[in-house]
Amino acid sequence: MSISNIDQAYAICIQAGVPVMLWGPPGIGKTMRTHAICRSLGLTLIEQVCSTWDPTDVGLPIRTNNHFERVAPKWAHDCLEAQSNGGALLYLDEFSCTPPAVQAPALKIVGERKCGDFLL
């Protein structure tokens, strides 16, 4: 079985660290394709379903020494651990359905690779 041009482009973007948005109707294999490509590249896939997130899922604000910082959620620590063990891909599923209160911090994750004050 040969790899399609779409899969090749997707794999190249993943290896180059370029964010990719897969868009299409439910059930066409977007998540399955991502799992398969990650396996072929030897990457750990950290999958998060954004449509179920609330603002604390992108970092919980805590007060320390007269200032606030955000404590990264477990999935962010999982990304860092997997990255140090051979590589990781954070897959934000159902991103287009992300609640409005979570959209800006979720875009920061994609654009800046930061979750609160935690660098991914």
mmCIF file of C-alpha atoms in Angstrom:
data_model
loop_
_atom_site.group_PDB
_atom_site.id
_atom_site.type_symbol
_atom_site.label_atom_id
_atom_site.label_comp_id
_atom_site.label_asym_id
_atom_site.label_seq_id
_atom_site.Cartn_x
_atom_site.Cartn_y
_atom_site.Cartn_z
ATOM 1 C CA MET A 1 0.000 0.000 0.000
ATOM 2 C CA SER A 2 1.482 3.353 -0.967
ATOM 3 C CA ILE A 3 1.213 6.479 1.102
ATOM 4 C CA SER A 4 -0.992 9.189 -0.405
ATOM 5 C CA ASN A 5 0.204 12.687 -1.255
ATOM 6 C CA ILE A 6 -1.972 14.024 1.552
ATOM 7 C CA ASP A 7 -0.356 11.660 4.071
ATOM 8 C CA GLN A 8 3.112 12.600 2.809
ATOM 9 C CA ALA A 9 2.378 16.318 3.143
ATOM 10 C CA TYR A 10 0.879 15.760 6.598
ATOM 11 C CA ALA A 11 3.914 13.740 7.754
ATOM 12 C CA ILE A 12 6.306 16.395 6.433
ATOM 13 C CA CYS A 13 4.420 19.136 8.286
ATOM 14 C CA ILE A 14 4.505 17.084 11.493
ATOM 15 C CA GLN A 15 8.254 16.515 11.156
ATOM 16 C CA ALA A 16 8.834 20.217 10.419
ATOM 17 C CA GLY A 17 6.738 21.317 13.416
ATOM 18 C CA VAL A 18 4.186 23.108 11.252
ATOM 19 C CA PRO A 19 0.650 23.187 12.700
ATOM 20 C CA VAL A 20 -1.879 21.461 10.447
ATOM 21 C CA MET A 21 -5.658 21.717 10.426
ATOM 22 C CA LEU A 22 -7.511 18.726 9.027
ATOM 23 C CA TRP A 23 -11.006 19.747 8.014
ATOM 24 C CA GLY A 24 -13.827 17.507 6.920
ATOM 25 C CA PRO A 25 -17.028 15.787 7.935
ATOM 26 C CA PRO A 26 -17.082 13.295 10.815
ATOM 27 C CA GLY A 27 -16.010 9.757 10.055
ATOM 28 C CA ILE A 28 -13.603 10.313 7.156
ATOM 29 C CA GLY A 29 -10.530 9.186 9.111
ATOM 30 C CA LYS A 30 -8.832 12.382 10.275
ATOM 31 C CA THR A 31 -8.002 11.001 13.732
ATOM 32 C CA MET A 32 -7.215 7.512 12.428
ATOM 33 C CA ARG A 33 -4.850 8.972 9.810
ATOM 34 C CA THR A 34 -3.071 10.965 12.530
ATOM 35 C CA HIS A 35 -2.645 7.862 14.705
ATOM 36 C CA ALA A 36 -1.207 5.919 11.742
ATOM 37 C CA ILE A 37 1.240 8.671 10.764
ATOM 38 C CA CYS A 38 2.426 9.072 14.355
ATOM 39 C CA ARG A 39 3.051 5.320 14.574
ATOM 40 C CA SER A 40 5.021 5.381 11.316
ATOM 41 C CA LEU A 41 7.131 8.315 12.584
ATOM 42 C CA GLY A 42 7.656 6.764 16.021
ATOM 43 C CA LEU A 43 5.873 9.624 17.793
ATOM 44 C CA THR A 44 3.666 9.497 20.850
ATOM 45 C CA LEU A 45 0.238 10.966 20.114
ATOM 46 C CA ILE A 46 -1.305 13.110 22.847
ATOM 47 C CA GLU A 47 -4.955 13.478 21.838
ATOM 48 C CA GLN A 48 -7.208 16.092 23.404
ATOM 49 C CA VAL A 49 -10.857 16.729 22.525
ATOM 50 C CA CYS A 50 -11.182 20.522 22.594
ATOM 51 C CA SER A 51 -14.966 20.598 22.412
ATOM 52 C CA THR A 52 -15.067 19.259 25.990
ATOM 53 C CA TRP A 53 -12.500 21.714 27.420
ATOM 54 C CA ASP A 54 -13.198 24.444 29.910
ATOM 55 C CA PRO A 55 -10.729 27.286 30.663
ATOM 56 C CA THR A 56 -8.929 25.280 33.369
ATOM 57 C CA ASP A 57 -7.926 22.658 30.775
ATOM 58 C CA VAL A 58 -5.427 25.134 29.324
ATOM 59 C CA GLY A 59 -3.875 26.027 32.672
ATOM 60 C CA LEU A 60 -5.189 26.694 36.133
ATOM 61 C CA PRO A 61 -4.325 30.170 37.487
ATOM 62 C CA ILE A 62 -2.749 30.184 40.944
ATOM 63 C CA ARG A 63 -1.399 33.025 43.033
ATOM 64 C CA THR A 64 2.217 32.853 44.159
ATOM 65 C CA ASN A 65 4.216 35.673 45.750
ATOM 66 C CA ASN A 66 1.934 38.540 44.683
ATOM 67 C CA HIS A 67 1.522 37.412 41.080
ATOM 68 C CA PHE A 68 -0.484 34.863 39.141
ATOM 69 C CA GLU A 69 0.890 32.006 37.100
ATOM 70 C CA ARG A 70 -0.792 29.180 35.288
ATOM 71 C CA VAL A 71 -0.218 25.594 36.308
ATOM 72 C CA ALA A 72 -0.095 23.411 33.224
ATOM 73 C CA PRO A 73 -2.586 20.515 32.994
ATOM 74 C CA LYS A 74 -1.456 16.893 32.969
ATOM 75 C CA TRP A 75 -1.679 16.598 29.181
ATOM 76 C CA ALA A 76 0.936 19.374 28.804
ATOM 77 C CA HIS A 77 3.322 17.511 31.102
ATOM 78 C CA ASP A 78 2.606 14.323 29.112
ATOM 79 C CA CYS A 79 3.649 16.188 25.937
ATOM 80 C CA LEU A 80 6.926 17.284 27.483
ATOM 81 C CA GLU A 81 7.681 13.800 28.803
ATOM 82 C CA ALA A 82 6.872 12.149 25.452
ATOM 83 C CA GLN A 83 8.965 14.743 23.619
ATOM 84 C CA SER A 84 12.000 13.814 25.700
ATOM 85 C CA ASN A 85 11.329 10.104 24.989
ATOM 86 C CA GLY A 86 11.474 10.204 21.206
ATOM 87 C CA GLY A 87 8.925 12.795 20.146
ATOM 88 C CA ALA A 88 5.290 13.719 20.519
ATOM 89 C CA LEU A 89 2.412 15.197 18.593
ATOM 90 C CA LEU A 90 -0.373 17.103 20.312
ATOM 91 C CA TYR A 91 -3.606 16.426 18.412
ATOM 92 C CA LEU A 92 -6.383 18.867 19.274
ATOM 93 C CA ASP A 93 -9.515 17.111 18.056
ATOM 94 C CA GLU A 94 -12.799 18.960 17.417
ATOM 95 C CA PHE A 95 -10.926 22.280 17.534
ATOM 96 C CA SER A 96 -13.653 24.061 15.560
ATOM 97 C CA CYS A 97 -16.135 23.241 18.355
ATOM 98 C CA THR A 98 -13.974 24.715 21.137
ATOM 99 C CA PRO A 99 -16.041 26.814 23.571
ATOM 100 C CA PRO A 100 -15.560 30.597 23.119
ATOM 101 C CA ALA A 101 -13.900 31.010 26.555
ATOM 102 C CA VAL A 102 -11.234 28.492 25.525
ATOM 103 C CA GLN A 103 -10.602 29.573 21.917
ATOM 104 C CA ALA A 104 -7.910 32.215 22.591
ATOM 105 C CA PRO A 105 -5.791 30.095 24.933
ATOM 106 C CA ALA A 106 -6.235 27.094 22.610
ATOM 107 C CA LEU A 107 -4.916 29.163 19.690
ATOM 108 C CA LYS A 108 -1.942 30.172 21.845
ATOM 109 C CA ILE A 109 -1.147 26.472 22.247
ATOM 110 C CA VAL A 110 -1.092 26.061 18.463
ATOM 111 C CA GLY A 111 0.621 29.324 17.530
ATOM 112 C CA GLU A 112 3.121 29.773 20.350
ATOM 113 C CA ARG A 113 3.385 26.208 21.686
ATOM 114 C CA LYS A 114 2.600 27.505 25.155
ATOM 115 C CA CYS A 115 0.005 26.342 27.641
ATOM 116 C CA GLY A 116 -0.356 29.152 30.134
ATOM 117 C CA ASP A 117 3.220 29.755 31.293
ATOM 118 C CA PHE A 118 4.330 26.241 30.262
ATOM 119 C CA LEU A 119 6.392 25.886 27.093
ATOM 120 C CA LEU A 120 5.443 22.791 25.079
#
